[in-house]
Amino acid sequence: MRGAGRRTRGGSLSSSEVNTFDIPVLHLRYDAEGWLGDGSKTEVRLGRFYLNQGSRRLVAISAYPNVTTAFTGASIDWKRGDDAFSAFYTLPQNRLPSDLPALLDNDHDWDEESGDLRFWGLFYTRGKAIGDATVEAYLYGLNEEDSADLPTRNRDLWTVGGRIVRAPAKKAWDAELEGAWQGGSARNSTAAADVTDLDVRAWFVHAEAGYTFDAPWSPRLALIYDIASGDKDPTDDAVNRFDPLYGSRTGDFGPSALYGPLDRSNISAPGVRVQVKPSDRLDGFVSARGLWLQQARDSFARTGVRDSAGGSGRFAGYQLETKVRYWLVPRSLRLEISGAVLFDEGFLRDAPNATGLGDTVYGAIDITKTF
């Protein structure tokens, strides 16, 4: 399996799979009604917590790895009627240990945060802003600096975006459109000798349109398209590859976070999805996508496969995905069976560092307890 989490030297095992013991969530919370306006509800958190924002494409609790990223800092969430607003300022936790020998030995080290990595954001939601459609707007900032034991790309990013979504309903069209622009500066690598800050100019767009039929199993047919910018020229003075921050790949690019070839970086992926819901306890879908590079000279998505000369073309292959979910105990215990196949074609076969291992096949069985 390619791109399964953050790779460590000498193997693909990472701190996303192994973290012997830690306390990622521990915070004080204050809830108030009417504190910031009549009819309002406000929640304030201070300490360690998880973050979920909007579509979860840029900030999300990842539901599938053994370990997901948590944040230390402060957040405030406010809601009144159809309006909601949230703000946060955090230090993302660095999962430790992160080197392969320590992970293989099940060594323990406490996760830690550092002022050298800061992540903050503002998020606004307006329900029924256009008919029954919801509108969202957001701004995220990521500020990163090298530390004594952790070299970085010195990312200093700001990401501004918005989303409009109309939820699916029987005998009705639904739609979703989200896009974001990313600016700031970053370096090409984490190498100590790389001290050149390059301008960042990157973007992504997700578009989806569907229709739910008034028929047994409530079938929904949807056309989907995801595109995210890649680096146009690895030798110029700009970074054009979109950084997906702390977003989730699940839902758009694969059945679980442990399956990781695709993400919102240097990709163009049109597709179709068919969903069914035979009952309140059972639902599922099948989807198919074509896969292209948005820029031929950058590495494709999360695979690490690259042709810096651009001679291997842009077409990378196809992906088929399926998922079936069943509530063993309604609203409490759910069984999920999922799978995906990435068919290597063109670029993924011909690029100079293509693995040559053939198609990627992934399957999973998951049982989730909801509290």
mmCIF file of C-alpha atoms in Angstrom:
data_model
loop_
_atom_site.group_PDB
_atom_site.id
_atom_site.type_symbol
_atom_site.label_atom_id
_atom_site.label_comp_id
_atom_site.label_asym_id
_atom_site.label_seq_id
_atom_site.Cartn_x
_atom_site.Cartn_y
_atom_site.Cartn_z
ATOM 1 C CA MET A 1 0.000 0.000 0.000
ATOM 2 C CA ARG A 2 1.433 3.359 -0.991
ATOM 3 C CA GLY A 3 1.283 6.487 1.108
ATOM 4 C CA ALA A 4 -0.157 4.952 4.259
ATOM 5 C CA GLY A 5 0.435 7.730 6.746
ATOM 6 C CA ARG A 6 3.609 9.646 7.405
ATOM 7 C CA ARG A 7 6.515 7.469 6.331
ATOM 8 C CA THR A 8 9.515 6.879 8.560
ATOM 9 C CA ARG A 9 13.037 6.116 7.392
ATOM 10 C CA GLY A 10 13.396 2.478 6.389
ATOM 11 C CA GLY A 11 9.700 1.621 6.262
ATOM 12 C CA SER A 12 6.095 2.767 6.122
ATOM 13 C CA LEU A 13 5.245 2.233 9.788
ATOM 14 C CA SER A 14 4.485 5.593 11.359
ATOM 15 C CA SER A 15 3.266 7.318 14.498
ATOM 16 C CA SER A 16 -0.226 7.189 12.953
ATOM 17 C CA GLU A 17 -0.233 3.442 13.658
ATOM 18 C CA VAL A 18 1.874 3.203 16.836
ATOM 19 C CA ASN A 19 1.641 5.444 19.896
ATOM 20 C CA THR A 20 1.923 3.310 23.014
ATOM 21 C CA PHE A 21 0.302 5.650 25.517
ATOM 22 C CA ASP A 22 -0.613 9.322 25.709
ATOM 23 C CA ILE A 23 -3.368 11.753 26.677
ATOM 24 C CA PRO A 24 -4.272 13.633 23.478
ATOM 25 C CA VAL A 25 -7.484 15.127 24.915
ATOM 26 C CA LEU A 26 -7.578 16.848 28.297
ATOM 27 C CA HIS A 27 -9.162 20.272 28.578
ATOM 28 C CA LEU A 28 -11.375 22.609 30.525
ATOM 29 C CA ARG A 29 -14.705 23.465 28.909
ATOM 30 C CA TYR A 30 -17.135 26.253 29.662
ATOM 31 C CA ASP A 31 -20.663 26.260 28.212
ATOM 32 C CA ALA A 32 -22.915 29.290 28.392
ATOM 33 C CA GLU A 33 -26.317 30.324 27.014
ATOM 34 C CA GLY A 34 -27.015 33.950 26.192
ATOM 35 C CA TRP A 35 -23.433 34.919 27.051
ATOM 36 C CA LEU A 36 -22.767 36.493 23.646
ATOM 37 C CA GLY A 37 -26.258 37.589 22.644
ATOM 38 C CA ASP A 38 -29.826 36.550 23.399
ATOM 39 C CA GLY A 39 -30.544 32.988 22.273
ATOM 40 C CA SER A 40 -26.880 32.197 21.732
ATOM 41 C CA LYS A 41 -24.876 29.160 22.874
ATOM 42 C CA THR A 42 -21.137 29.421 23.485
ATOM 43 C CA GLU A 43 -18.505 26.765 24.177
ATOM 44 C CA VAL A 44 -14.953 27.620 25.252
ATOM 45 C CA ARG A 45 -12.160 25.017 25.482
ATOM 46 C CA LEU A 46 -8.697 25.391 26.959
ATOM 47 C CA GLY A 47 -6.159 22.549 26.863
ATOM 48 C CA ARG A 48 -5.781 19.544 24.553
ATOM 49 C CA PHE A 49 -8.586 18.716 22.111
ATOM 50 C CA TYR A 50 -9.519 17.542 18.600
ATOM 51 C CA LEU A 51 -10.721 19.842 15.826
ATOM 52 C CA ASN A 52 -13.434 19.380 13.165
ATOM 53 C CA GLN A 53 -14.323 22.154 10.720
ATOM 54 C CA GLY A 54 -17.016 22.245 8.023
ATOM 55 C CA SER A 55 -16.531 19.607 5.323
ATOM 56 C CA ARG A 56 -13.450 18.289 7.192
ATOM 57 C CA ARG A 57 -11.361 18.643 4.039
ATOM 58 C CA LEU A 58 -8.787 20.889 5.725
ATOM 59 C CA VAL A 59 -9.340 20.352 9.473
ATOM 60 C CA ALA A 60 -10.671 17.054 10.793
ATOM 61 C CA ILE A 61 -10.657 14.308 13.361
ATOM 62 C CA SER A 62 -9.465 11.347 11.341
ATOM 63 C CA ALA A 63 -11.658 8.424 12.320
ATOM 64 C CA TYR A 64 -9.562 5.505 11.094
ATOM 65 C CA PRO A 65 -5.896 5.614 12.129
ATOM 66 C CA ASN A 66 -4.911 4.249 15.508
ATOM 67 C CA VAL A 67 -3.759 7.766 16.380
ATOM 68 C CA THR A 68 -5.113 11.087 15.107
ATOM 69 C CA THR A 69 -3.677 14.587 15.411
ATOM 70 C CA ALA A 70 -4.718 16.576 18.458
ATOM 71 C CA PHE A 71 -4.105 20.224 19.293
ATOM 72 C CA THR A 72 -3.176 22.178 22.414
ATOM 73 C CA GLY A 73 -4.547 25.674 22.824
ATOM 74 C CA ALA A 74 -7.842 27.521 23.038
ATOM 75 C CA SER A 75 -11.045 27.500 20.999
ATOM 76 C CA ILE A 76 -14.430 29.206 21.093
ATOM 77 C CA ASP A 77 -17.603 28.062 19.315
ATOM 78 C CA TRP A 78 -20.683 30.279 19.129
ATOM 79 C CA LYS A 79 -24.127 29.583 17.643
ATOM 80 C CA ARG A 80 -27.377 31.521 17.399
ATOM 81 C CA GLY A 81 -30.176 30.541 15.065
ATOM 82 C CA ASP A 82 -28.742 29.877 11.603
ATOM 83 C CA ASP A 83 -25.426 31.562 12.392
ATOM 84 C CA ALA A 84 -22.350 29.884 13.846
ATOM 85 C CA PHE A 85 -18.793 31.072 14.368
ATOM 86 C CA SER A 86 -15.657 29.419 15.713
ATOM 87 C CA ALA A 87 -12.095 30.546 16.354
ATOM 88 C CA PHE A 88 -9.058 28.665 17.604
ATOM 89 C CA TYR A 89 -5.354 29.146 18.268
ATOM 90 C CA THR A 90 -3.371 25.951 18.828
ATOM 91 C CA LEU A 91 -0.055 24.141 18.846
ATOM 92 C CA PRO A 92 -0.463 20.821 16.940
ATOM 93 C CA GLN A 93 0.838 17.891 18.959
ATOM 94 C CA ASN A 94 3.916 16.108 17.619
ATOM 95 C CA ARG A 95 3.415 12.360 18.033
ATOM 96 C CA LEU A 96 6.447 10.681 19.607
ATOM 97 C CA PRO A 97 8.464 8.615 19.095
ATOM 98 C CA SER A 98 8.567 8.948 15.308
ATOM 99 C CA ASP A 99 11.671 6.957 14.288
ATOM 100 C CA LEU A 100 11.220 3.421 12.958
ATOM 101 C CA PRO A 101 13.407 1.523 15.481
ATOM 102 C CA ALA A 102 11.535 3.054 18.426
ATOM 103 C CA LEU A 103 8.150 2.319 16.820
ATOM 104 C CA LEU A 104 9.129 -1.309 16.145
ATOM 105 C CA ASP A 105 10.243 -1.690 19.776
ATOM 106 C CA ASN A 106 7.018 -0.114 21.128
ATOM 107 C CA ASP A 107 9.098 2.518 22.899
ATOM 108 C CA HIS A 108 7.212 5.195 24.810
ATOM 109 C CA ASP A 109 7.667 8.941 24.613
ATOM 110 C CA TRP A 110 5.158 11.609 25.570
ATOM 111 C CA ASP A 111 3.677 13.564 22.662
ATOM 112 C CA GLU A 112 4.601 17.206 22.819
ATOM 113 C CA GLU A 113 3.765 20.552 21.281
ATOM 114 C CA SER A 114 6.074 23.434 20.429
ATOM 115 C CA GLY A 115 5.771 27.141 19.769
ATOM 116 C CA ASP A 116 7.688 26.449 16.556
ATOM 117 C CA LEU A 117 4.443 25.107 15.016
ATOM 118 C CA ARG A 118 1.236 27.123 15.351
ATOM 119 C CA PHE A 119 -2.148 26.527 13.728
ATOM 120 C CA TRP A 120 -5.081 28.943 14.005
ATOM 121 C CA GLY A 121 -8.345 29.632 12.262
ATOM 122 C CA LEU A 122 -11.661 31.462 11.915
ATOM 123 C CA PHE A 123 -14.792 29.741 10.611
ATOM 124 C CA TYR A 124 -18.279 31.158 9.895
ATOM 125 C CA THR A 125 -21.437 29.269 8.922
ATOM 126 C CA ARG A 126 -24.782 30.643 7.750
ATOM 127 C CA GLY A 127 -27.615 28.145 7.439
ATOM 128 C CA LYS A 128 -30.371 28.729 4.853
ATOM 129 C CA ALA A 129 -28.285 31.501 3.361
ATOM 130 C CA ILE A 130 -29.481 30.799 -0.208
ATOM 131 C CA GLY A 131 -32.813 29.000 -0.057
ATOM 132 C CA ASP A 132 -32.084 25.885 2.005
ATOM 133 C CA ALA A 133 -28.366 25.915 1.159
ATOM 134 C CA THR A 134 -25.694 26.501 3.808
ATOM 135 C CA VAL A 135 -22.766 28.851 3.201
ATOM 136 C CA GLU A 136 -19.408 28.675 4.970
ATOM 137 C CA ALA A 137 -16.326 30.912 4.942
ATOM 138 C CA TYR A 138 -12.986 30.296 6.624
ATOM 139 C CA LEU A 139 -9.431 31.477 7.154
ATOM 140 C CA TYR A 140 -6.623 29.234 8.436
ATOM 141 C CA GLY A 141 -3.044 30.082 9.317
ATOM 142 C CA LEU A 142 -0.073 27.717 9.728
ATOM 143 C CA ASN A 143 3.240 29.077 11.013
ATOM 144 C CA GLU A 144 6.182 26.696 11.206
ATOM 145 C CA GLU A 145 9.868 27.096 12.059
ATOM 146 C CA ASP A 146 12.828 24.726 12.373
ATOM 147 C CA SER A 147 13.573 23.486 15.870
ATOM 148 C CA ALA A 148 16.704 21.863 17.264
ATOM 149 C CA ASP A 149 15.404 18.311 16.698
ATOM 150 C CA LEU A 150 12.854 18.788 13.911
ATOM 151 C CA PRO A 151 13.799 20.248 10.503
ATOM 152 C CA THR A 152 10.829 21.683 8.593
ATOM 153 C CA ARG A 153 9.933 23.447 5.350
ATOM 154 C CA ASN A 154 9.352 26.635 7.355
ATOM 155 C CA ARG A 155 5.792 26.918 6.107
ATOM 156 C CA ASP A 156 4.134 30.265 6.721
ATOM 157 C CA LEU A 157 0.744 29.667 5.108
ATOM 158 C CA TRP A 158 -2.636 31.311 5.050
ATOM 159 C CA THR A 159 -5.619 29.566 3.467
ATOM 160 C CA VAL A 160 -8.876 31.343 2.689
ATOM 161 C CA GLY A 161 -11.893 29.513 1.326
ATOM 162 C CA GLY A 162 -15.618 28.993 1.212
ATOM 163 C CA ARG A 163 -18.263 26.347 0.691
ATOM 164 C CA ILE A 164 -21.900 26.209 -0.338
ATOM 165 C CA VAL A 165 -23.861 22.991 0.145
ATOM 166 C CA ARG A 166 -27.420 21.818 -0.316
ATOM 167 C CA ALA A 167 -28.076 18.531 1.481
ATOM 168 C CA PRO A 168 -29.494 15.478 -0.336
ATOM 169 C CA ALA A 169 -33.254 14.905 -0.182
ATOM 170 C CA LYS A 170 -35.643 12.547 -1.968
ATOM 171 C CA LYS A 171 -36.871 13.684 -5.393
ATOM 172 C CA ALA A 172 -34.460 16.634 -5.299
ATOM 173 C CA TRP A 173 -31.117 17.787 -6.609
ATOM 174 C CA ASP A 174 -28.310 18.453 -4.174
ATOM 175 C CA ALA A 175 -25.010 20.218 -4.739
ATOM 176 C CA GLU A 176 -21.750 21.154 -3.089
ATOM 177 C CA LEU A 177 -19.027 23.558 -4.155
ATOM 178 C CA GLU A 178 -15.928 24.288 -2.071
ATOM 179 C CA GLY A 179 -12.737 26.089 -2.976
ATOM 180 C CA ALA A 180 -9.726 27.580 -1.242
ATOM 181 C CA TRP A 181 -6.699 29.709 -2.106
ATOM 182 C CA GLN A 182 -3.411 29.296 -0.304
ATOM 183 C CA GLY A 183 -0.641 31.878 -0.038
ATOM 184 C CA GLY A 184 2.382 32.719 2.071
ATOM 185 C CA SER A 185 5.836 31.170 1.876
ATOM 186 C CA ALA A 186 7.579 27.809 2.241
ATOM 187 C CA ARG A 187 10.804 26.057 1.309
ATOM 188 C CA ASN A 188 11.201 23.227 -1.167
ATOM 189 C CA SER A 189 12.610 20.803 1.397
ATOM 190 C CA THR A 190 13.540 20.275 5.039
ATOM 191 C CA ALA A 191 17.273 20.154 4.235
ATOM 192 C CA ALA A 192 19.447 22.359 6.447
ATOM 193 C CA ALA A 193 21.079 23.820 3.342
ATOM 194 C CA ASP A 194 17.698 24.904 1.942
ATOM 195 C CA VAL A 195 17.192 28.408 3.355
ATOM 196 C CA THR A 196 15.249 29.951 0.450
ATOM 197 C CA ASP A 197 11.697 31.031 1.227
ATOM 198 C CA LEU A 198 9.499 30.674 -1.862
ATOM 199 C CA ASP A 199 6.144 32.303 -2.538
ATOM 200 C CA VAL A 200 3.153 29.964 -2.175
ATOM 201 C CA ARG A 201 0.345 30.211 -4.731
ATOM 202 C CA ALA A 202 -1.903 27.150 -4.554
ATOM 203 C CA TRP A 203 -5.596 26.180 -4.628
ATOM 204 C CA PHE A 204 -8.156 23.390 -4.567
ATOM 205 C CA VAL A 205 -11.783 22.926 -5.698
ATOM 206 C CA HIS A 206 -14.370 20.265 -4.894
ATOM 207 C CA ALA A 207 -17.596 20.143 -6.917
ATOM 208 C CA GLU A 208 -20.472 17.688 -6.602
ATOM 209 C CA ALA A 209 -24.001 17.420 -7.944
ATOM 210 C CA GLY A 210 -26.426 14.615 -7.142
ATOM 211 C CA TYR A 211 -30.013 13.469 -7.332
ATOM 212 C CA THR A 212 -31.854 11.161 -4.915
ATOM 213 C CA PHE A 213 -34.610 9.067 -6.491
ATOM 214 C CA ASP A 214 -37.915 8.328 -4.776
ATOM 215 C CA ALA A 215 -37.474 4.571 -5.077
ATOM 216 C CA PRO A 216 -36.693 1.555 -2.882
ATOM 217 C CA TRP A 217 -33.262 1.877 -1.216
ATOM 218 C CA SER A 218 -33.305 5.672 -1.895
ATOM 219 C CA PRO A 219 -30.637 5.537 -4.633
ATOM 220 C CA ARG A 220 -28.550 8.685 -5.125
ATOM 221 C CA LEU A 221 -26.455 9.297 -8.239
ATOM 222 C CA ALA A 222 -23.739 11.938 -8.018
ATOM 223 C CA LEU A 223 -21.076 13.407 -10.279
ATOM 224 C CA ILE A 224 -17.967 14.537 -8.410
ATOM 225 C CA TYR A 225 -14.802 16.394 -9.294
ATOM 226 C CA ASP A 226 -11.777 17.220 -7.190
ATOM 227 C CA ILE A 227 -8.812 19.236 -8.399
ATOM 228 C CA ALA A 228 -5.855 20.600 -6.429
ATOM 229 C CA SER A 229 -2.864 22.463 -7.744
ATOM 230 C CA GLY A 230 0.584 20.973 -8.164
ATOM 231 C CA ASP A 231 4.003 22.559 -8.531
ATOM 232 C CA LYS A 232 4.319 23.885 -12.075
ATOM 233 C CA ASP A 233 8.112 24.106 -12.159
ATOM 234 C CA PRO A 234 10.322 22.592 -9.413
ATOM 235 C CA THR A 235 13.122 25.033 -10.291
ATOM 236 C CA ASP A 236 11.205 28.331 -10.154
ATOM 237 C CA ASP A 237 10.711 30.704 -7.216
ATOM 238 C CA ALA A 238 7.190 29.584 -6.282
ATOM 239 C CA VAL A 239 5.438 26.681 -4.546
ATOM 240 C CA ASN A 240 2.181 25.787 -6.311
ATOM 241 C CA ARG A 241 1.440 22.487 -4.589
ATOM 242 C CA PHE A 242 -1.631 22.740 -2.355
ATOM 243 C CA ASP A 243 -1.055 21.803 1.290
ATOM 244 C CA PRO A 244 -4.130 19.970 2.718
ATOM 245 C CA LEU A 245 -3.208 21.033 6.278
ATOM 246 C CA TYR A 246 -4.914 18.706 8.788
ATOM 247 C CA GLY A 247 -7.761 17.545 6.572
ATOM 248 C CA SER A 248 -9.318 14.130 6.090
ATOM 249 C CA ARG A 249 -8.938 12.101 2.897
ATOM 250 C CA THR A 250 -11.824 9.807 3.843
ATOM 251 C CA GLY A 251 -14.991 10.400 1.844
ATOM 252 C CA ASP A 252 -13.375 11.968 -1.204
ATOM 253 C CA PHE A 253 -10.252 9.873 -1.809
ATOM 254 C CA GLY A 254 -10.516 6.533 -0.073
ATOM 255 C CA PRO A 255 -12.366 4.300 2.376
ATOM 256 C CA SER A 256 -10.161 5.073 5.385
ATOM 257 C CA ALA A 257 -7.267 7.242 6.514
ATOM 258 C CA LEU A 258 -4.958 4.206 6.466
ATOM 259 C CA TYR A 259 -5.411 4.023 2.694
ATOM 260 C CA GLY A 260 -3.344 6.935 1.506
ATOM 261 C CA PRO A 261 -2.321 7.241 -2.181
ATOM 262 C CA LEU A 262 -4.644 10.174 -2.911
ATOM 263 C CA ASP A 263 -5.141 13.581 -1.327
ATOM 264 C CA ARG A 264 -5.704 17.233 -2.209
ATOM 265 C CA SER A 265 -2.269 17.824 -3.798
ATOM 266 C CA ASN A 266 -1.492 17.793 -7.546
ATOM 267 C CA ILE A 267 -4.576 15.868 -8.579
ATOM 268 C CA SER A 268 -7.448 16.113 -11.038
ATOM 269 C CA ALA A 269 -10.063 13.446 -10.373
ATOM 270 C CA PRO A 270 -13.536 13.373 -11.981
ATOM 271 C CA GLY A 271 -15.823 10.582 -10.880
ATOM 272 C CA VAL A 272 -19.262 9.147 -10.260
ATOM 273 C CA ARG A 273 -20.809 7.741 -7.084
ATOM 274 C CA VAL A 274 -23.941 5.623 -6.510
ATOM 275 C CA GLN A 275 -25.297 5.498 -2.961
ATOM 276 C CA VAL A 276 -28.102 3.391 -1.504
ATOM 277 C CA LYS A 277 -29.843 3.274 1.869
ATOM 278 C CA PRO A 278 -32.052 0.191 2.188
ATOM 279 C CA SER A 279 -32.951 1.050 5.795
ATOM 280 C CA ASP A 280 -32.064 3.311 8.703
ATOM 281 C CA ARG A 281 -29.477 0.719 9.764
ATOM 282 C CA LEU A 282 -27.901 -0.110 6.395
ATOM 283 C CA ASP A 283 -26.283 2.069 3.722
ATOM 284 C CA GLY A 284 -23.467 1.881 1.193
ATOM 285 C CA PHE A 285 -21.948 3.233 -2.002
ATOM 286 C CA VAL A 286 -19.779 2.432 -5.002
ATOM 287 C CA SER A 287 -17.649 5.083 -6.718
ATOM 288 C CA ALA A 288 -15.263 5.271 -9.667
ATOM 289 C CA ARG A 289 -12.712 7.972 -10.498
ATOM 290 C CA GLY A 290 -10.268 8.774 -13.237
ATOM 291 C CA LEU A 291 -6.939 10.119 -11.978
ATOM 292 C CA TRP A 292 -4.711 12.753 -13.533
ATOM 293 C CA LEU A 293 -1.869 14.971 -12.327
ATOM 294 C CA GLN A 294 -2.729 18.650 -12.313
ATOM 295 C CA GLN A 295 0.933 19.391 -13.113
ATOM 296 C CA ALA A 296 3.138 16.836 -14.905
ATOM 297 C CA ARG A 297 6.431 17.723 -13.158
ATOM 298 C CA ASP A 298 5.256 17.408 -9.556
ATOM 299 C CA SER A 299 4.748 14.205 -7.534
ATOM 300 C CA PHE A 300 1.265 12.739 -7.819
ATOM 301 C CA ALA A 301 -0.906 13.252 -4.713
ATOM 302 C CA ARG A 302 0.664 11.329 -1.775
ATOM 303 C CA THR A 303 2.330 8.560 -3.787
ATOM 304 C CA GLY A 304 5.763 10.214 -3.997
ATOM 305 C CA VAL A 305 5.931 9.132 -7.659
ATOM 306 C CA ARG A 306 7.423 11.916 -9.787
ATOM 307 C CA ASP A 307 8.878 12.750 -13.174
ATOM 308 C CA SER A 308 10.621 16.112 -12.746
ATOM 309 C CA ALA A 309 11.048 16.351 -16.537
ATOM 310 C CA GLY A 310 7.308 15.897 -17.135
ATOM 311 C CA GLY A 311 7.808 13.210 -19.756
ATOM 312 C CA SER A 312 5.545 10.551 -18.249
ATOM 313 C CA GLY A 313 2.315 12.393 -18.964
ATOM 314 C CA ARG A 314 -0.512 13.264 -16.583
ATOM 315 C CA PHE A 315 -2.852 10.269 -16.696
ATOM 316 C CA ALA A 316 -2.247 8.096 -13.610
ATOM 317 C CA GLY A 317 -5.020 5.491 -13.650
ATOM 318 C CA TYR A 318 -8.406 4.721 -12.077
ATOM 319 C CA GLN A 319 -9.774 4.080 -8.614
ATOM 320 C CA LEU A 320 -12.787 2.013 -7.624
ATOM 321 C CA GLU A 321 -14.097 2.253 -4.060
ATOM 322 C CA THR A 322 -16.935 0.706 -2.105
ATOM 323 C CA LYS A 323 -18.248 0.813 1.443
ATOM 324 C CA VAL A 324 -21.123 -0.858 3.323
ATOM 325 C CA ARG A 325 -22.158 0.188 6.850
ATOM 326 C CA TYR A 326 -24.598 -1.541 9.207
ATOM 327 C CA TRP A 327 -25.686 -0.503 12.700
ATOM 328 C CA LEU A 328 -25.370 -3.650 14.818
ATOM 329 C CA VAL A 329 -26.856 -1.636 17.677
ATOM 330 C CA PRO A 330 -28.692 1.467 16.386
ATOM 331 C CA ARG A 331 -26.770 4.707 17.072
ATOM 332 C CA SER A 332 -24.294 2.788 19.221
ATOM 333 C CA LEU A 333 -22.304 0.045 17.445
ATOM 334 C CA ARG A 334 -21.654 0.040 13.686
ATOM 335 C CA LEU A 335 -19.980 -2.483 11.383
ATOM 336 C CA GLU A 336 -18.238 -1.172 8.276
ATOM 337 C CA ILE A 337 -16.754 -3.140 5.361
ATOM 338 C CA SER A 338 -14.812 -1.138 2.766
ATOM 339 C CA GLY A 339 -12.356 -1.534 -0.065
ATOM 340 C CA ALA A 340 -10.549 0.237 -2.875
ATOM 341 C CA VAL A 341 -8.500 -0.663 -5.933
ATOM 342 C CA LEU A 342 -6.130 1.796 -7.583
ATOM 343 C CA PHE A 343 -5.329 0.658 -11.140
ATOM 344 C CA ASP A 344 -1.870 1.879 -12.151
ATOM 345 C CA GLU A 345 -1.787 3.276 -15.662
ATOM 346 C CA GLY A 346 0.345 5.749 -17.588
ATOM 347 C CA PHE A 347 2.242 7.919 -15.126
ATOM 348 C CA LEU A 348 2.157 5.424 -12.237
ATOM 349 C CA ARG A 349 3.775 2.835 -14.521
ATOM 350 C CA ASP A 350 6.136 5.009 -16.554
ATOM 351 C CA ALA A 351 7.534 7.594 -14.111
ATOM 352 C CA PRO A 352 11.224 7.094 -13.236
ATOM 353 C CA ASN A 353 10.538 6.143 -9.601
ATOM 354 C CA ALA A 354 7.299 4.191 -10.151
ATOM 355 C CA THR A 355 7.173 1.250 -7.755
ATOM 356 C CA GLY A 356 6.520 -1.405 -10.389
ATOM 357 C CA LEU A 357 4.409 -3.296 -7.841
ATOM 358 C CA GLY A 358 1.219 -3.101 -9.878
ATOM 359 C CA ASP A 359 -2.271 -2.166 -8.754
ATOM 360 C CA THR A 360 -2.978 -1.232 -5.136
ATOM 361 C CA VAL A 361 -5.688 -3.315 -3.441
ATOM 362 C CA TYR A 362 -7.054 -2.378 -0.017
ATOM 363 C CA GLY A 363 -9.755 -3.863 2.190
ATOM 364 C CA ALA A 364 -10.885 -3.211 5.745
ATOM 365 C CA ILE A 365 -13.401 -4.292 8.349
ATOM 366 C CA ASP A 366 -14.156 -1.808 11.089
ATOM 367 C CA ILE A 367 -16.398 -1.816 14.153
ATOM 368 C CA THR A 368 -17.062 1.583 15.744
ATOM 369 C CA LYS A 369 -18.605 2.265 19.145
ATOM 370 C CA THR A 370 -20.403 5.599 19.439
ATOM 371 C CA PHE A 371 -20.646 7.207 22.868
#
